[in-house]
Coordinates of N, CA and C in Angstrom, one line a residue:
X1 N 13.2 -15.0 10.6 CA 12.4 -14.1 9.7 C 10.8 -14.8 9.3
X2 N 9.7 -13.8 9.3 CA 8.3 -14.5 8.7 C 8.5 -15.0 7.4
X3 N 7.7 -15.8 7.1 CA 7.6 -16.5 5.8 C 7.3 -15.4 4.6
X4 N 7.5 -16.0 3.6 CA 7.2 -15.1 2.4 C 5.5 -14.7 2.3
X5 N 5.5 -13.5 2.3 CA 3.9 -13.2 2.4 C 3.1 -13.5 1.1
X6 N 3.8 -13.6 -0.2 CA 3.3 -13.9 -1.5 C 2.7 -15.5 -1.3
X7 N 3.4 -16.2 -0.7 CA 3.3 -17.8 -0.5 C 1.9 -17.9 -0.2
X8 N 1.6 -17.0 0.7 CA 0.1 -17.1 1.2 C -1.0 -16.4 0.8
X9 N -0.6 -15.3 0.3 CA -1.7 -14.1 -0.3 C -2.0 -14.3 -1.9
X10 N -0.9 -15.0 -2.5 CA -1.3 -15.0 -4.3 C -2.3 -16.3 -4.1
X11 N -2.3 -17.7 -3.5 CA -3.1 -18.6 -3.9 C -4.6 -18.4 -3.1
X12 N -4.5 -17.8 -2.1 CA -5.7 -16.9 -1.4 C -6.6 -16.2 -2.4
X13 N -5.8 -15.3 -2.7 CA -6.4 -14.4 -3.8 C -7.0 -15.0 -5.0
X14 N -6.0 -15.7 -5.6 CA -6.8 -16.6 -6.5 C -7.8 -17.4 -6.4
X15 N -7.9 -17.9 -5.7 CA -8.9 -18.7 -4.7 C -9.8 -18.1 -4.5
X16 N -9.9 -17.3 -3.9 CA -11.2 -16.3 -3.8 C -12.0 -15.4 -5.3
X17 N -11.2 -15.0 -6.0 CA -11.8 -14.9 -7.2 C -12.2 -15.9 -8.1
X18 N -11.6 -17.1 -8.0 CA -12.4 -18.1 -8.7 C -13.6 -18.6 -8.0
X19 N -13.9 -18.4 -6.8 CA -14.9 -18.2 -6.1 C -16.1 -17.9 -6.3
X20 N -15.8 -16.2 -6.4 CA -16.6 -15.3 -7.1 C -17.1 -15.7 -8.8
X21 N -15.9 -16.1 -9.6 CA -16.7 -16.5 -10.6 C -17.3 -18.0 -11.2
X22 N -17.9 -18.7 -9.6 CA -18.8 -19.7 -10.2 C -19.8 -19.1 -10.1
X23 N -20.1 -17.8 -9.9 CA -21.7 -17.3 -9.9 C -22.0 -16.5 -11.3
X24 N -22.8 -17.2 -12.0 CA -23.0 -16.7 -13.4 C -23.0 -15.2 -13.4
X25 N -22.6 -14.8 -14.7 CA -22.8 -13.3 -14.8 C -21.7 -12.6 -14.1
X26 N -21.1 -12.9 -13.2 CA -20.0 -12.4 -12.3 C -18.6 -12.0 -13.1
X27 N -18.2 -10.6 -12.8 CA -17.1 -10.5 -13.2 C -16.0 -9.9 -12.3
X28 N -14.7 -10.3 -12.4 CA -14.0 -10.1 -11.4 C -12.9 -9.6 -12.1
X29 N -12.7 -7.9 -11.0 CA -11.3 -7.1 -11.5 C -10.2 -6.9 -10.3
X30 N -9.1 -7.6 -10.4 CA -8.0 -7.6 -9.6 C -7.7 -6.0 -9.5
X31 N -7.8 -5.6 -8.3 CA -7.1 -3.9 -8.1 C -5.7 -3.9 -7.1
X32 N -5.0 -3.6 -7.6 CA -3.9 -3.0 -6.6 C -2.9 -1.8 -6.9
X33 N -2.2 -1.5 -6.0 CA -1.5 -0.2 -6.1 C -0.2 -0.8 -5.5
X34 N 0.8 0.0 -6.5 CA 2.3 -0.1 -5.8 C 2.7 -1.0 -6.2
X35 N 3.4 -1.6 -4.9 CA 4.3 -3.0 -4.6 C 2.9 -4.0 -5.0
X36 N 1.8 -4.0 -4.7 CA 0.8 -4.8 -4.7 C 0.5 -5.2 -5.9
X37 N 0.6 -4.5 -6.9 CA 0.5 -5.2 -8.2 C 1.5 -5.9 -8.9
X38 N 2.3 -6.6 -8.0 CA 3.2 -7.7 -8.2 C 2.4 -8.9 -7.8
X39 N 1.6 -8.6 -6.6 CA 1.0 -9.7 -6.1 C -0.4 -10.1 -7.1
X40 N -1.0 -8.8 -7.7 CA -1.7 -9.0 -8.5 C -1.8 -9.7 -9.8
X41 N -0.5 -9.5 -10.3 CA 0.0 -9.8 -11.7 C 0.3 -11.4 -11.1
X42 N 0.9 -11.9 -10.3 CA 1.0 -13.5 -9.7 C -0.3 -14.2 -9.6
X43 N -1.1 -13.6 -9.0 CA -2.8 -14.0 -8.3 C -3.4 -14.1 -10.1
X44 N -3.3 -13.0 -10.7 CA -4.1 -13.3 -11.9 C -3.6 -14.6 -13.0
X45 N -2.1 -14.5 -13.1 CA -1.5 -15.7 -13.8 C -2.0 -17.3 -13.2
X46 N -1.9 -17.1 -12.0 CA -2.5 -18.6 -11.4 C -4.1 -18.9 -11.4
X47 N -4.6 -17.6 -11.4 CA -6.1 -17.9 -11.4 C -6.3 -18.2 -13.0
X48 N -5.7 -17.7 -14.0 CA -6.0 -17.7 -15.3 C -5.9 -19.2 -15.9
X49 N -4.8 -19.7 -15.0 CA -4.3 -21.0 -15.7 C -5.3 -22.1 -14.8
X50 N -6.3 -21.9 -14.4 CA -7.3 -23.0 -13.6 C -8.4 -22.5 -14.2
X51 N -8.7 -21.4 -15.4 CA -10.0 -21.5 -16.0 C -10.2 -21.6 -17.1
X52 N -11.3 -22.0 -17.6 CA -11.9 -22.2 -18.9 C -11.9 -21.0 -19.7
X53 N -11.9 -21.1 -21.0 CA -11.4 -19.9 -21.8 C -12.8 -18.9 -21.5
X54 N -13.7 -19.1 -21.7 CA -15.2 -18.7 -21.6 C -14.9 -17.6 -20.0
X55 N -14.5 -18.5 -19.1 CA -14.4 -18.0 -17.7 C -13.5 -16.6 -17.6
X56 N -12.1 -16.9 -18.4 CA -11.3 -16.1 -18.1 C -11.4 -14.5 -18.9
X57 N -12.5 -14.9 -19.6 CA -13.2 -13.6 -20.3 C -13.5 -12.5 -19.4
X58 N -14.1 -13.3 -18.0 CA -14.7 -12.2 -16.9 C -13.7 -11.7 -16.0
X59 N -12.3 -12.3 -16.5 CA -11.1 -11.5 -15.6 C -10.7 -10.1 -16.1
X60 N -10.2 -9.2 -15.0 CA -9.6 -8.2 -15.4 C -8.5 -7.6 -14.3
X61 N -7.5 -6.5 -14.8 CA -7.1 -6.0 -13.7 C -6.5 -4.6 -13.9
X62 N -6.9 -4.1 -12.7 CA -6.6 -2.8 -13.0 C -5.3 -2.3 -11.8
X63 N -4.2 -1.7 -12.5 CA -3.0 -1.3 -11.2 C -2.5 0.1 -11.4
X64 N -2.5 0.7 -10.7 CA -2.1 2.0 -10.3 C -0.8 2.2 -9.5
X65 N 0.0 3.0 -9.9 CA 1.4 3.9 -9.5 C 2.2 2.1 -9.5
X66 N 2.5 1.6 -10.6 CA 3.3 0.4 -10.4 C 4.7 0.3 -11.0
X67 N 5.6 -0.3 -10.2 CA 6.7 0.0 -10.6 C 7.1 -1.6 -11.0
X68 N 5.9 -2.5 -11.5 CA 6.5 -3.7 -12.3 C 7.0 -3.9 -13.4
X69 N 6.8 -2.8 -14.7 CA 7.5 -2.8 -15.4 C 9.5 -2.5 -15.3
X70 N 9.2 -1.1 -14.5 CA 10.7 -1.0 -15.1 C 11.4 -1.2 -13.5
X71 N 11.1 -1.7 -12.6 CA 12.1 -2.4 -11.3 C 12.2 -3.9 -11.5
X72 N 11.1 -4.5 -11.6 CA 10.9 -5.9 -11.3 C 11.7 -7.1 -12.6
X73 N 11.2 -6.8 -13.7 CA 11.9 -7.5 -14.7 C 13.6 -7.3 -14.8
X74 N 13.9 -6.3 -14.2 CA 15.4 -5.6 -14.4 C 16.4 -6.5 -13.0
X75 N 15.4 -6.4 -11.9 CA 16.1 -6.7 -10.6 C 15.9 -8.4 -10.3
X76 N 14.6 -8.9 -11.0 CA 14.5 -10.1 -10.7 C 13.9 -10.9 -12.2
X77 N 14.5 -10.9 -13.0 CA 14.1 -11.5 -14.5 C 14.0 -12.9 -14.6
X78 N 14.2 -13.6 -13.6 CA 13.7 -14.9 -13.7 C 12.6 -15.3 -12.9
X79 N 12.2 -14.4 -11.9 CA 10.8 -14.8 -11.3 C 9.8 -13.8 -11.9
X80 N 10.1 -12.3 -12.7 CA 9.0 -11.6 -13.4 C 9.6 -11.4 -14.7
X81 N 9.5 -12.0 -16.0 CA 10.3 -11.4 -16.9 C 9.2 -10.9 -17.8
X82 N 9.8 -10.2 -18.4 CA 9.1 -9.3 -19.2 C 8.2 -9.9 -20.3
X83 N 8.9 -11.3 -20.6 CA 8.2 -12.4 -21.5 C 6.5 -12.6 -21.1
X84 N 6.8 -13.0 -19.7 CA 5.7 -13.1 -18.8 C 4.3 -11.9 -18.8
X85 N 5.1 -11.1 -18.4 CA 3.8 -9.8 -18.4 C 3.2 -9.8 -20.0
X86 N 3.8 -10.0 -20.9 CA 3.1 -9.9 -22.3 C 2.2 -10.8 -22.3
X87 N 2.7 -12.1 -21.7 CA 1.8 -13.0 -22.2 C 0.3 -13.1 -21.3
X88 N 0.6 -12.3 -20.0 CA -0.6 -12.1 -19.3 C -1.4 -10.9 -19.9
X89 N -1.0 -10.2 -20.7 CA -1.7 -9.0 -21.1 C -2.5 -9.8 -22.5
X90 N -1.8 -10.4 -23.0 CA -2.6 -11.1 -24.0 C -3.5 -12.1 -23.6
X91 N -3.5 -12.7 -22.7 CA -4.2 -13.5 -22.3 C -5.6 -13.1 -21.5
X92 N -5.4 -11.7 -21.2 CA -6.4 -11.1 -20.9 C -7.2 -10.0 -22.0
X93 N -6.8 -10.2 -23.1 CA -7.3 -9.1 -24.0 C -7.5 -8.0 -23.7
X94 N -6.5 -7.4 -23.4 CA -6.2 -6.0 -23.1 C -7.3 -5.5 -21.9
X95 N -7.8 -6.4 -21.2 CA -8.3 -6.0 -20.1 C -7.6 -6.2 -18.6
X96 N -6.5 -5.8 -19.0 CA -5.6 -5.0 -17.7 C -4.9 -3.7 -18.4
X97 N -5.6 -2.8 -17.3 CA -5.7 -1.4 -17.5 C -4.7 -1.0 -16.2
X98 N -3.5 0.2 -16.6 CA -2.6 0.8 -15.6 C -2.9 2.5 -15.5
X99 N -2.9 2.6 -14.3 CA -2.8 4.3 -14.0 C -1.6 4.9 -13.5
X100 N -1.2 5.7 -14.2 CA 0.1 6.0 -14.3 C 0.1 7.8 -14.3
X101 N 1.1 8.2 -13.7 CA 1.0 9.8 -13.5 C 2.6 10.2 -13.8
X102 N 2.6 11.1 -14.4 CA 4.2 11.8 -14.7 C 4.9 12.3 -14.0
X103 N 4.1 12.9 -12.4 CA 4.6 12.9 -11.3 C 5.1 11.9 -10.2
X104 N 4.9 10.7 -10.8 CA 5.0 9.6 -9.6 C 6.1 9.1 -10.0
X105 N 7.1 9.4 -8.7 CA 8.6 9.0 -8.9 C 8.9 7.0 -8.7
X106 N 7.6 6.5 -8.2 CA 7.7 5.1 -7.8 C 7.0 4.1 -9.1
X107 N 5.8 5.0 -9.3 CA 5.0 3.8 -10.5 C 5.5 4.7 -11.8
X108 N 4.9 3.7 -12.6 CA 4.7 4.6 -14.1 C 4.0 3.6 -14.9
X109 N 4.2 3.8 -16.3 CA 3.7 3.0 -17.4 C 4.1 1.7 -17.3
X110 N 2.8 0.6 -17.1 CA 3.4 -0.9 -17.3 C 3.2 -1.5 -18.5
X111 N 2.5 -1.1 -19.5 CA 2.3 -2.0 -20.8 C 2.9 -1.1 -21.7
X112 N 3.6 0.1 -21.6 CA 4.2 0.9 -22.9 C 5.2 1.3 -22.6
X113 N 6.3 1.3 -23.4 CA 7.5 2.3 -23.2 C 8.1 2.7 -24.4
X114 N 9.1 3.4 -24.6 CA 9.5 4.3 -25.8 C 8.7 5.3 -26.2
X115 N 8.0 6.0 -24.8 CA 7.0 7.3 -25.3 C 7.4 8.4 -25.7
X116 N 6.8 9.1 -26.6 CA 7.5 10.4 -26.9 C 6.0 11.1 -27.5
X117 N 6.6 12.4 -27.6 CA 5.6 13.1 -28.3 C 5.8 13.6 -29.7
X118 N 4.8 13.4 -30.6 CA 5.6 13.4 -32.2 C 4.1 14.3 -32.9
X119 N 4.5 15.1 -33.5 CA 3.1 15.9 -34.1 C 2.2 16.2 -33.2
X120 N 2.2 16.5 -32.0 CA 1.2 16.9 -30.9 C 0.6 15.7 -30.3
X121 N 1.1 14.2 -30.8 CA 0.1 13.2 -30.0 C 1.4 12.6 -29.4
X122 N 1.1 11.4 -28.3 CA 1.7 10.7 -27.7 C 1.5 9.4 -28.2
X123 N 2.9 8.9 -28.5 CA 2.9 7.6 -29.4 C 3.9 7.0 -28.3
X124 N 4.3 5.4 -29.0 CA 5.1 4.4 -28.0 C 4.9 3.1 -28.7
X125 N 5.5 2.5 -27.8 CA 5.8 0.8 -28.0 C 5.1 0.4 -27.0
X126 N 4.5 -1.0 -27.3 CA 4.0 -1.7 -25.9 C 3.2 -2.7 -26.0
X127 N 2.4 -3.4 -25.5 CA 1.8 -4.6 -25.2 C 0.4 -4.7 -26.0
X128 N 0.0 -5.8 -26.9 CA -1.0 -5.6 -27.9 C -2.2 -6.6 -27.2
X129 N -3.2 -6.1 -27.6 CA -4.2 -7.3 -27.1 C -4.3 -8.8 -27.6
X130 N -3.8 -9.3 -28.8 CA -3.2 -10.1 -29.2 C -2.1 -11.0 -28.8
X131 N -1.3 -10.4 -27.8 CA -0.2 -11.0 -27.1 C 1.1 -10.8 -27.8
X132 N 1.0 -9.6 -28.9 CA 2.2 -9.2 -29.6 C 2.8 -8.2 -28.7
X133 N 3.8 -7.4 -29.0 CA 4.4 -5.8 -28.7 C 4.9 -5.3 -30.2
X134 N 4.5 -3.8 -30.0 CA 5.0 -3.6 -30.7 C 4.4 -1.8 -31.0
X135 N 4.5 -1.1 -32.0 CA 4.2 0.2 -32.1 C 2.8 0.3 -31.8
X136 N 2.4 1.3 -31.2 CA 1.0 1.3 -31.0 C 0.2 2.4 -31.7
X137 N -1.1 2.6 -31.5 CA -1.6 3.9 -32.2 C -1.8 5.1 -31.5
X138 N -1.6 6.1 -31.7 CA -1.3 7.4 -30.9 C -2.3 7.5 -30.0
X139 N -1.9 8.0 -28.7 CA -3.0 7.9 -27.6 C -4.5 8.9 -27.7
X140 N -5.3 8.4 -26.9 CA -6.4 9.0 -27.3 C -6.9 10.1 -25.9
X141 N -7.5 10.9 -25.8 CA -7.9 11.4 -24.5 C -9.2 11.1 -24.2
X142 N -9.7 10.7 -23.0 CA -10.5 10.3 -22.3 C -11.5 11.3 -21.5
X143 N -12.8 11.2 -21.5 CA -14.0 12.2 -20.8 C -13.3 12.9 -19.6
X144 N -12.2 12.0 -18.9 CA -12.0 12.8 -17.7 C -10.4 13.6 -17.5
X145 N -9.6 13.3 -19.1 CA -8.6 14.2 -19.4 C -7.3 13.2 -19.3
X146 N -7.6 12.1 -19.2 CA -6.4 10.9 -19.3 C -6.3 10.9 -20.5
X147 N -5.0 10.4 -20.9 CA -4.4 9.9 -21.9 C -3.9 8.5 -22.2
X148 N -4.8 7.7 -23.0 CA -5.0 6.5 -23.1 C -3.8 5.9 -24.3
X149 N -2.9 5.4 -23.9 CA -2.1 5.0 -24.8 C -1.9 3.2 -24.3
X150 N -2.3 2.4 -25.5 CA -2.1 1.2 -25.2 C -3.1 0.7 -23.8
X151 N -2.4 0.1 -23.1 CA -3.2 -0.5 -21.9 C -3.0 0.7 -20.5
X152 N -2.0 1.6 -20.9 CA -1.6 2.7 -19.8 C -2.6 3.8 -20.1
X153 N -3.2 4.4 -18.7 CA -4.0 5.9 -18.6 C -3.1 6.7 -17.8
X154 N -2.7 7.8 -18.8 CA -1.8 8.6 -17.9 C -2.6 9.8 -17.3
X155 N -2.9 9.9 -16.2 CA -3.7 10.5 -15.5 C -3.0 12.3 -15.6
X156 N -4.0 13.3 -15.5 CA -3.5 14.5 -15.2 C -3.0 14.8 -13.7
X157 N -2.1 15.7 -13.2 CA -1.7 15.5 -11.7 C -1.7 17.1 -11.7
X158 N -2.3 17.9 -11.2 CA -3.5 17.9 -10.3 C -4.9 17.1 -11.0
X159 N -5.8 16.6 -10.6 CA -6.7 16.1 -11.3 C -7.7 17.2 -12.2
X160 N -8.1 16.8 -13.1 CA -9.1 17.7 -13.7 C -10.6 17.4 -12.8
X161 N -11.1 18.9 -12.4 CA -12.5 18.9 -12.0 C -12.6 20.0 -10.7
X162 N -13.2 19.8 -9.7 CA -14.2 19.0 -9.4 C -15.0 18.8 -10.2
X163 N -15.6 17.3 -10.3 CA -17.0 17.1 -11.1 C -18.0 16.8 -10.1
X164 N -19.4 17.0 -10.1 CA -20.2 16.7 -9.3 C -20.5 15.1 -9.1
X165 N -20.6 14.6 -8.3 CA -21.0 13.2 -8.0 C -19.8 12.2 -7.9
X166 N -18.5 12.8 -8.3 CA -17.4 11.4 -8.3 C -16.6 12.3 -7.5
X167 N -15.8 11.6 -7.1 CA -14.7 11.5 -6.2 C -13.5 12.6 -6.9
X168 N -12.9 13.2 -6.0 CA -11.7 14.3 -6.2 C -10.6 14.7 -5.1
X169 N -9.5 14.7 -5.4 CA -8.9 15.3 -4.3 C -8.0 16.5 -5.2
X170 N -7.7 17.2 -4.3 CA -6.9 18.6 -4.8 C -5.3 18.1 -4.6
X171 N -4.9 19.5 -5.2 CA -3.3 19.0 -5.3 C -2.6 18.3 -6.2
X172 N -1.3 18.4 -6.3 CA -0.5 17.4 -6.9 C -0.2 16.2 -6.3
X173 N -0.6 14.8 -6.5 CA -0.8 14.0 -5.6 C 0.7 12.9 -6.1
X174 N 1.1 12.8 -6.8 CA 2.3 12.3 -7.0 C 2.1 10.3 -7.3
X175 N 2.5 9.6 -5.9 CA 2.4 8.4 -6.0 C 0.9 8.0 -5.3
X176 N 0.2 9.1 -4.4 CA -0.5 8.9 -3.6 C -2.3 8.9 -4.5
X177 N -3.3 8.3 -3.7 CA -4.8 8.7 -4.1 C -5.0 8.4 -5.3
X178 N -4.7 7.3 -5.9 CA -5.3 6.9 -7.5 C -6.5 6.9 -7.5
X179 N -6.9 6.0 -6.3 CA -8.3 5.9 -6.7 C -9.2 7.1 -6.8
X180 N -8.8 8.4 -6.0 CA -9.8 9.7 -6.1 C -10.3 10.0 -7.5
X181 N -9.1 9.6 -8.5 CA -9.3 10.1 -9.8 C -10.5 9.5 -10.5
X182 N -11.5 10.5 -11.2 CA -12.4 9.9 -11.8 C -12.0 8.7 -13.0
X183 N -10.8 8.5 -13.6 CA -10.5 7.8 -14.4 C -10.6 6.6 -13.7
X184 N -10.4 6.2 -12.6 CA -10.4 5.0 -12.0 C -11.5 4.1 -11.9
X185 N -12.6 4.6 -12.1 CA -14.2 4.2 -12.4 C -13.8 3.3 -13.9
X186 N -13.5 4.5 -14.8 CA -13.8 4.1 -16.2 C -12.6 2.8 -16.3
X187 N -11.8 3.0 -15.7 CA -10.5 2.0 -15.7 C -10.9 0.5 -15.6
X188 N -12.1 0.4 -14.2 CA -12.2 -0.8 -14.1 C -13.3 -1.3 -14.9
X189 N -14.0 -0.3 -15.5 CA -15.1 -1.0 -16.3 C -14.3 -1.4 -17.7
X190 N -13.6 -0.6 -18.1 CA -12.9 -1.3 -19.5 C -12.0 -2.7 -18.9
X191 N -11.5 -2.7 -17.7 CA -10.9 -4.3 -17.0 C -12.1 -5.5 -17.0
X192 N -13.1 -5.0 -16.7 CA -14.3 -5.9 -16.5 C -15.1 -5.9 -18.2
X193 N -14.1 -5.7 -19.2 CA -14.8 -5.7 -20.7 C -16.0 -5.2 -20.7
X194 N -16.4 -4.0 -20.0 CA -17.9 -3.2 -20.1 C -17.7 -2.1 -20.7
X195 N -16.6 -1.7 -21.3 CA -16.1 -0.4 -21.7 C -15.0 -0.3 -22.6
X196 N -15.0 0.0 -23.8 CA -13.6 0.4 -24.4 C -12.9 1.4 -24.0
X197 N -11.5 1.6 -23.9 CA -10.8 2.8 -23.3 C -10.9 3.6 -24.4
X198 N -11.0 3.3 -25.7 CA -10.8 4.2 -26.9 C -12.3 4.4 -27.6
X199 N -13.4 3.7 -26.9 CA -14.7 4.2 -27.5 C -15.3 5.5 -27.5
X200 N -14.7 6.5 -26.3 CA -15.1 7.6 -26.5 C -15.0 8.3 -27.7
X201 N -13.4 8.2 -28.3 CA -13.1 9.1 -29.4 C -13.4 8.4 -30.8
X202 N -14.1 7.4 -30.9 CA -15.0 6.9 -32.0 C -16.2 7.7 -32.0
X203 N -17.0 8.1 -31.0 CA -18.4 8.5 -31.0 C -18.3 10.1 -31.2
X204 N -17.4 10.9 -30.7 CA -17.1 12.0 -30.7 C -15.8 12.5 -30.2
X205 N -15.4 13.9 -30.4 CA -14.1 14.4 -30.6 C -14.2 15.0 -29.2
X206 N -15.3 15.4 -28.8 CA -15.7 16.1 -27.6 C -16.6 15.7 -26.8
X207 N -16.3 15.5 -25.6 CA -17.4 14.8 -24.5 C -17.6 15.5 -23.5
X208 N -18.9 16.0 -23.3 CA -19.5 16.5 -22.0 C -19.4 15.8 -20.8
X209 N -18.7 16.4 -20.1 CA -18.8 15.9 -18.7 C -20.2 15.8 -17.7
X210 N -20.8 15.0 -17.1 CA -22.0 15.1 -16.8 C -21.8 16.1 -15.8
X211 N -22.8 17.2 -15.5 CA -23.1 18.1 -14.5 C -21.6 19.2 -14.4
X212 N -21.2 19.1 -15.4 CA -19.5 19.6 -15.1 C -19.5 21.1 -16.0
X213 N -20.4 21.1 -16.9 CA -20.3 22.3 -17.7 C -19.1 22.9 -18.5
X214 N -18.2 21.7 -18.5 CA -17.4 22.1 -19.4 C -16.8 20.8 -20.4
X215 N -16.3 21.0 -21.3 CA -16.0 19.5 -22.1 C -14.4 19.3 -21.9
X216 N -14.3 18.0 -22.2 CA -13.0 17.4 -22.3 C -13.0 16.6 -23.6
X217 N -11.7 16.3 -24.0 CA -11.8 15.3 -25.1 C -10.9 15.9 -26.4

């Protein structure tokens, strides 16, 4: 049998990210899809362990279609413990964003659970930026139609749009093509610490999408 892929790729990915961080004012966002999110979490943990606090603030993660919460802590609790994911989320101070769809049978919410709709709002329990877990503020609606609850961005499927100047894919996508959703770019900006996932709702309850002629939010 071939050797474990993770034994090679995790240290290489962490080393490559650390090399990028030697450049001043550079930010690194590790992006992964599906099973690759396990690799990204392991690489981020290894990377942060070797960084000074001020450099760790330039690191973020974006995960899409991830089974990391519902599958791995249950199947491999000694290797991927729930407490380890909580600690990683706290170390990143909220710069860990997860894209999910209700139609995705493989991936799902990663940083939240016990989700339910109450009084017309999506609420739930999840990881907090201070490294604790508990009840979260109700979800907010972003400019692309995603519901943001904690670190999870729940995408509409089919996607809203199309919007001029943005990637877009038609039809119900399930587990595929998360990168085509306009919320992907916003999640990357949030993971880089350059945008707040809930700032939009502080500015205005209704945001007009550039060139779309319609409003969302």
